[in-house]
PDB file of C-alpha atoms in Angstrom:
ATOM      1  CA  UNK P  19     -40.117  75.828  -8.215  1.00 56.00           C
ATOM      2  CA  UNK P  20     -38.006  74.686 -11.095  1.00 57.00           C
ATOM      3  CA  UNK P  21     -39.509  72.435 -13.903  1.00 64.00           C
ATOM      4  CA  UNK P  22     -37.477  69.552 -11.856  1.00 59.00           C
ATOM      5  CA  UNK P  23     -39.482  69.991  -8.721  1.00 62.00           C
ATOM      6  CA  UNK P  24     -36.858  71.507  -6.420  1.00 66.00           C
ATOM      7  CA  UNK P  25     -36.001  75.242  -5.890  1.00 69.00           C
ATOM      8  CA  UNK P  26     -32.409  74.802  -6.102  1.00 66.00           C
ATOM      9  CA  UNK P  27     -33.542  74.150 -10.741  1.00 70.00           C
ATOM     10  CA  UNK P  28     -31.384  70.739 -10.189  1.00 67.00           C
ATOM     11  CA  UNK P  29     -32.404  67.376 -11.682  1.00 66.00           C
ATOM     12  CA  UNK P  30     -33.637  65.386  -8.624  1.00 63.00           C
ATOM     13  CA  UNK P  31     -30.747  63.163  -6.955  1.00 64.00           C
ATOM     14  CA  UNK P  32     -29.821  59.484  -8.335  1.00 64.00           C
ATOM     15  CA  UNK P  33     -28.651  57.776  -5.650  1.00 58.00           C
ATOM     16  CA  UNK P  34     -24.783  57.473  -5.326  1.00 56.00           C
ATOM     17  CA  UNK P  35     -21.540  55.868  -3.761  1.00 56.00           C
ATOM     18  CA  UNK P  36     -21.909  52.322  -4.341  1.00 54.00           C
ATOM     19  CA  UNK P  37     -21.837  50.706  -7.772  1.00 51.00           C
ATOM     20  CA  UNK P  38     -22.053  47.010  -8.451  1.00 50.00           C
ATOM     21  CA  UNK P  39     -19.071  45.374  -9.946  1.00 48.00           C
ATOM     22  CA  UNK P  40     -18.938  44.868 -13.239  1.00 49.00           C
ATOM     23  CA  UNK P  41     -20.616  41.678 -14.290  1.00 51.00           C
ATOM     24  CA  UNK P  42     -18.753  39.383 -16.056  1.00 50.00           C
ATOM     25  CA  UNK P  43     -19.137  38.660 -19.671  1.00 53.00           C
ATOM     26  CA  UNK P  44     -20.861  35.561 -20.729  1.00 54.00           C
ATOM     27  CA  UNK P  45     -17.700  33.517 -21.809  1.00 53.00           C
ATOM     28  CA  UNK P  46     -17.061  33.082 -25.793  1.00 55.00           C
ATOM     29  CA  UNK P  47     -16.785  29.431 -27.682  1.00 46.00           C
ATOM     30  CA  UNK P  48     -13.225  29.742 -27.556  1.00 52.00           C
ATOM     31  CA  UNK P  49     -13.573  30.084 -23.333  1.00 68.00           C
ATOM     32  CA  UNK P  50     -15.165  26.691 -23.631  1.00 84.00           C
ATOM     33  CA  UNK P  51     -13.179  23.569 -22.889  1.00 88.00           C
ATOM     34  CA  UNK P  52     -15.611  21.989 -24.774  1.00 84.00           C
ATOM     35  CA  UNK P  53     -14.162  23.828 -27.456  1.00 85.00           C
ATOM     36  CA  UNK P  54     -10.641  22.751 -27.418  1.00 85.00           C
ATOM     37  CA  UNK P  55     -11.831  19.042 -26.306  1.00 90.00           C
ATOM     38  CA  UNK P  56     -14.648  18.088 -27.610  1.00 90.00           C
ATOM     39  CA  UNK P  57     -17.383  15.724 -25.603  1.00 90.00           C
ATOM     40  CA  UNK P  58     -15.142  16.896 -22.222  1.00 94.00           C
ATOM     41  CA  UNK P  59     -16.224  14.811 -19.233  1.00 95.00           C
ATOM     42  CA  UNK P  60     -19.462  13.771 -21.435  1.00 92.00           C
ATOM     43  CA  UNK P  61     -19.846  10.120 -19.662  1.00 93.00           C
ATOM     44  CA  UNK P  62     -17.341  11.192 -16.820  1.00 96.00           C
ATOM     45  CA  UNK P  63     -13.662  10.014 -15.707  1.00 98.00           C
ATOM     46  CA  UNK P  64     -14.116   6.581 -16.123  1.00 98.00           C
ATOM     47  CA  UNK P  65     -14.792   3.695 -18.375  1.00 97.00           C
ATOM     48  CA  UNK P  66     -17.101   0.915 -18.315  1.00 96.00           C
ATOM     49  CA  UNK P  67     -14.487  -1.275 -16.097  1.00 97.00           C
ATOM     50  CA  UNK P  68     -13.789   1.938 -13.379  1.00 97.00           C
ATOM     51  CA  UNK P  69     -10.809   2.543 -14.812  1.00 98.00           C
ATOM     52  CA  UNK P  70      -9.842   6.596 -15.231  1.00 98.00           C
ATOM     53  CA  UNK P  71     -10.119   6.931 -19.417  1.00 98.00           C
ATOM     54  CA  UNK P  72      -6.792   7.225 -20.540  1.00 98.00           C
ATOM     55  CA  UNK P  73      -7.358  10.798 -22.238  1.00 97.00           C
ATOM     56  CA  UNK P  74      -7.283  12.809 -18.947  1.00 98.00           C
ATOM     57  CA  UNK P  75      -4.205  11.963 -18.239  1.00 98.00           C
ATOM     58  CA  UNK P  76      -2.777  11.976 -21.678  1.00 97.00           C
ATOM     59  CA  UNK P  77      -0.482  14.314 -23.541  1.00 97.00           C
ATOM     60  CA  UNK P  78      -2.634  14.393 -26.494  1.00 96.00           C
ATOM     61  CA  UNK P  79      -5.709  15.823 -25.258  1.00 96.00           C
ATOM     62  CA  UNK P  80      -4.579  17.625 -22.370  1.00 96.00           C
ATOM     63  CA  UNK P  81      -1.219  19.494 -23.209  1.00 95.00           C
ATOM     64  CA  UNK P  82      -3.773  21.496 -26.272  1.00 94.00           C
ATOM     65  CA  UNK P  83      -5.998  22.323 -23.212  1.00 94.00           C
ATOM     66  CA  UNK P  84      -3.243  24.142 -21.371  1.00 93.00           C
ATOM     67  CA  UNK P  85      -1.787  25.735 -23.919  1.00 92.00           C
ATOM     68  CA  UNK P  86      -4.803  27.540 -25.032  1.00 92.00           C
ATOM     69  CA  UNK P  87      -5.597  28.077 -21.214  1.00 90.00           C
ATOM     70  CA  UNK P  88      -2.376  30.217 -21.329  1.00 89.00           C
ATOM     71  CA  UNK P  89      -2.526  31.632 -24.504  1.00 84.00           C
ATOM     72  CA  UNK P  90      -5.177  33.726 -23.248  1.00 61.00           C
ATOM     73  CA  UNK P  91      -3.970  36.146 -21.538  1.00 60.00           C
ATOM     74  CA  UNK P  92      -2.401  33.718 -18.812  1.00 77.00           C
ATOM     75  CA  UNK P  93      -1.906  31.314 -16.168  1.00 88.00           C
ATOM     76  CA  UNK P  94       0.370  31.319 -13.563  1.00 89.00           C
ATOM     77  CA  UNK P  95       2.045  28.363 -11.913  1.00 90.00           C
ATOM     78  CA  UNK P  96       1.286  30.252  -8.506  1.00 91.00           C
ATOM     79  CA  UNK P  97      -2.893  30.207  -9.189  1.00 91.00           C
ATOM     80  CA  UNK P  98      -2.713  26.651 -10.505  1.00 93.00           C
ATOM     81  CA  UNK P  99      -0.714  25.578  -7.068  1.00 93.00           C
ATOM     82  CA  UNK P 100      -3.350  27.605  -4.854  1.00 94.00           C
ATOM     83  CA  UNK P 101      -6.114  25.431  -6.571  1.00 96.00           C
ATOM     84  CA  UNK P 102      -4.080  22.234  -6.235  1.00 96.00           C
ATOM     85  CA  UNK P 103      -3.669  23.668  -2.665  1.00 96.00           C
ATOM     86  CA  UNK P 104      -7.011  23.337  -2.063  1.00 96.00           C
ATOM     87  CA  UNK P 105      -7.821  20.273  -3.669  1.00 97.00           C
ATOM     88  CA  UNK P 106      -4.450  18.366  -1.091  1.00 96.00           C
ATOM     89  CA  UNK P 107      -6.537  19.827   1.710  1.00 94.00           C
ATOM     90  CA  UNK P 108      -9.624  18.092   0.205  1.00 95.00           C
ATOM     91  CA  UNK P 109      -7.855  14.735  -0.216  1.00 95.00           C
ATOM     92  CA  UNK P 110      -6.248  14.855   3.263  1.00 93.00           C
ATOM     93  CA  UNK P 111     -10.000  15.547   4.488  1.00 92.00           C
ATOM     94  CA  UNK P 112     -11.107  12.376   2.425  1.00 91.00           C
ATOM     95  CA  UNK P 113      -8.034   9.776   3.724  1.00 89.00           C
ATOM     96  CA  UNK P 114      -8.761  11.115   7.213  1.00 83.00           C
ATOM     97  CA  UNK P 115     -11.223   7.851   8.463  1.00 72.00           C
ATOM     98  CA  UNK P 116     -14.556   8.837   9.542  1.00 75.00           C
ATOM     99  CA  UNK P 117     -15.472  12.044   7.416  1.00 86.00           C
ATOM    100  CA  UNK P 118     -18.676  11.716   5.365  1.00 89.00           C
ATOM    101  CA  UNK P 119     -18.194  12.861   1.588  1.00 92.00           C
ATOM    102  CA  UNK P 120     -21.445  14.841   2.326  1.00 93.00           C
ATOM    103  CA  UNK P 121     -19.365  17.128   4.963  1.00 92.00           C
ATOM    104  CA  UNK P 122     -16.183  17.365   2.162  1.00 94.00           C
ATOM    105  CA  UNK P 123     -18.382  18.099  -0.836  1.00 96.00           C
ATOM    106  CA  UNK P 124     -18.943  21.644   0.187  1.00 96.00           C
ATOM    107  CA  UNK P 125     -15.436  22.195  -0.074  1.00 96.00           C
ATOM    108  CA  UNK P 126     -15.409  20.619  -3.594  1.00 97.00           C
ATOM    109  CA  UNK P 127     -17.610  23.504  -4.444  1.00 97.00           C
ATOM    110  CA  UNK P 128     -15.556  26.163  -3.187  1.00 97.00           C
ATOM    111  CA  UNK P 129     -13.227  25.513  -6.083  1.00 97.00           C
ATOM    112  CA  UNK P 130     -15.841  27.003  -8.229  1.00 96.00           C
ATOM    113  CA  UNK P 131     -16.557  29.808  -6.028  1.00 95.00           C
ATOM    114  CA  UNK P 132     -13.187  30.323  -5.839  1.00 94.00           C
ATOM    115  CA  UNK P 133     -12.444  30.300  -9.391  1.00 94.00           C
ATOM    116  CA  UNK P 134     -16.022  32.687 -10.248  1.00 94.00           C
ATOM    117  CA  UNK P 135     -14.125  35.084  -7.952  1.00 93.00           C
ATOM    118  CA  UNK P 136     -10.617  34.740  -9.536  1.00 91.00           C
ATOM    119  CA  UNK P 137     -12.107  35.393 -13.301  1.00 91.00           C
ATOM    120  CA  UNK P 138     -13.882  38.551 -11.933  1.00 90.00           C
ATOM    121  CA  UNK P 139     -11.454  40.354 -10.608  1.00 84.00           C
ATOM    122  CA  UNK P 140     -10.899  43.483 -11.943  1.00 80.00           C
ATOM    123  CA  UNK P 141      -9.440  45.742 -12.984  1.00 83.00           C
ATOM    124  CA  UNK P 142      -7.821  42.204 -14.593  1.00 83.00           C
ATOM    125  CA  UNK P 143      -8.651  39.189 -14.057  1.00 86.00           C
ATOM    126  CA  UNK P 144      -6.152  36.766 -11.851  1.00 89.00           C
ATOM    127  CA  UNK P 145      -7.032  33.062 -14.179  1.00 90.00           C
ATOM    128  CA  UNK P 146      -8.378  32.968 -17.660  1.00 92.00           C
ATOM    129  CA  UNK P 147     -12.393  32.113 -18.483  1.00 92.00           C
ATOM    130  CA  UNK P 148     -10.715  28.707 -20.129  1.00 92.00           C
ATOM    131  CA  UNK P 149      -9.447  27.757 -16.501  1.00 93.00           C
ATOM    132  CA  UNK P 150     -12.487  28.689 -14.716  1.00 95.00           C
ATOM    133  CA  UNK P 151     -14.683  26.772 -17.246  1.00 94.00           C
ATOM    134  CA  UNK P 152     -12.033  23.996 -16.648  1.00 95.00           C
ATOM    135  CA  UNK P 153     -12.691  24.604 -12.813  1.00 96.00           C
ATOM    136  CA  UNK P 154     -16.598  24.726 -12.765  1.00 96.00           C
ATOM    137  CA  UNK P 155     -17.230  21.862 -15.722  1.00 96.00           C
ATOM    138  CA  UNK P 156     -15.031  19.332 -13.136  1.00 97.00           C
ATOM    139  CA  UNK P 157     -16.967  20.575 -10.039  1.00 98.00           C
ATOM    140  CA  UNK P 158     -20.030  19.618 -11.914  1.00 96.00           C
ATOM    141  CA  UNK P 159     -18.684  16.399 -13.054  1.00 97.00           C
ATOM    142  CA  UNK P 160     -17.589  15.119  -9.420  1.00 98.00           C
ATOM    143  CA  UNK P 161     -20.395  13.238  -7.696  1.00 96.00           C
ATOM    144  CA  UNK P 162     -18.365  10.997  -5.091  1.00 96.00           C
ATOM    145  CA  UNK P 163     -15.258  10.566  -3.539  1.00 95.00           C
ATOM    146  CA  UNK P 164     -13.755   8.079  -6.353  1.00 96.00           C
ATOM    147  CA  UNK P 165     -14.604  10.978  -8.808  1.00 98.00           C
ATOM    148  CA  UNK P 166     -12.704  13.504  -6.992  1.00 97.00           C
ATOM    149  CA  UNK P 167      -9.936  11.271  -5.812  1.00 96.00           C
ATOM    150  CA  UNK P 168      -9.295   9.150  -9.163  1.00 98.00           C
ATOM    151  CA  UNK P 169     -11.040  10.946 -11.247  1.00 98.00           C
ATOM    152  CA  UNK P 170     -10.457  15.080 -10.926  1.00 98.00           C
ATOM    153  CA  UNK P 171      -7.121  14.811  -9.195  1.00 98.00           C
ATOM    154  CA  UNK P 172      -4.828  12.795 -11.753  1.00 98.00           C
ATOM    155  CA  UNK P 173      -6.229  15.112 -14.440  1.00 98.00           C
ATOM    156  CA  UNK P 174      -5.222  18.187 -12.606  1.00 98.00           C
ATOM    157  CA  UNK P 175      -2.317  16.835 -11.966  1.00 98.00           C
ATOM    158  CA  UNK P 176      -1.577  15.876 -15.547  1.00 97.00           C
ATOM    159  CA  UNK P 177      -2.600  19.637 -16.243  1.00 96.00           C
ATOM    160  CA  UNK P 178      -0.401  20.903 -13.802  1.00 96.00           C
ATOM    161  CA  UNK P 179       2.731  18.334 -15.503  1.00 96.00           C
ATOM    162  CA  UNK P 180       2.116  18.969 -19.224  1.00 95.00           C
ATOM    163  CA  UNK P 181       1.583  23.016 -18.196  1.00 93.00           C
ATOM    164  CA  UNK P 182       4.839  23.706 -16.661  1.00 91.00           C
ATOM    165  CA  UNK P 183       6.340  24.553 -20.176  1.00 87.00           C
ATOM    166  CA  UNK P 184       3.800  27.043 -20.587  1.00 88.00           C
ATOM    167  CA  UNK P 185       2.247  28.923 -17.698  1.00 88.00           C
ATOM    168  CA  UNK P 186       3.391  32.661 -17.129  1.00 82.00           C
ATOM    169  CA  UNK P 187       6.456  32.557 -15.009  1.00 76.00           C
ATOM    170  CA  UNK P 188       6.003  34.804 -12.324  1.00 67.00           C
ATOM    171  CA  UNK P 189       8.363  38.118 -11.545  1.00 63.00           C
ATOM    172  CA  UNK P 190      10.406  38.323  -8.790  1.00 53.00           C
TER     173      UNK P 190
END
């Protein structure tokens, strides 16, 4: 016998084939919509009357958002439509009469699950860490149909509007 404890004088085996995926770092400041907009979605969507706060919908606060969601390292129109995608499917779920918010809010969450997914990929990553912070701090924020509806929606949409300047066109 070997000093390793097997007659062939090999270390013993590690284990082997499978490897976990790469864990994704633990996004910087500058990942942080809370970075580029400060006190984001602190007291929610809307004001003291219900009314949707005029800054998430507004040029000034959310064209600086996009920008720096595509000046790292990119986001294409095509990801931001599959989200948007999902959140039409959402609505039409909502408007449909009878459906309990409590059997629609799972697929609120998907967004986020969706978004942890697209930020992991490797070997590069399909949406920036600013998007999917953008994703999972509105998932958070959305507690009832109004939220998501009024709320979420016209300020993804007014991402969506003020970003088409500046997401990464995609090759044909």
């Amino acid at each position: 016998m070997s000093k390793f404890g097997n007659k062939f004088g090999r270390p013993p085996a590690q284990g082997g084939g499978f490897r976990a995926p790469p864990t994704p770092a633990a996004p910087t400041a500058q990942q942080r919509v809370a970075f580029t907009w400060k006190e984001y979605l602190k007291e929610g969507y809307f004001d003291a009357n219900g009314n949707l706060k005029i800054e998430y919908v507004s040029r000034e606060k959310v064209e600086p958002l996009v920008q720096a969601m595509c000046g790292t390292g990119g986001l294409s129109i095509h990801q931001v439509r599959r989200y948007l995608s999902h959140c039409r499917a959402v609505e039409s779920k909502l408007k449909t009469t009878g459906i309990d918010w409590l059997s629609v809010l799972p697929m609120v969450k998907k967004l986020d699950i969706s978004a942890a997914e697209g930020v992991s990929k490797q070997p590069s990553p399909k949406i920036p860490e600013l998007f999917h912070d953008f994703i999972r701090s509105n998932v958070a924020a959305i507690k009832s149909p109004k939220d998501f509806v009024q709320g979420f929606l016209p300020h993804f949409e007014a991402l969506i509007g003020f970003g088409q300047a500046h997401f990464k066109k995609e090759k044909n």
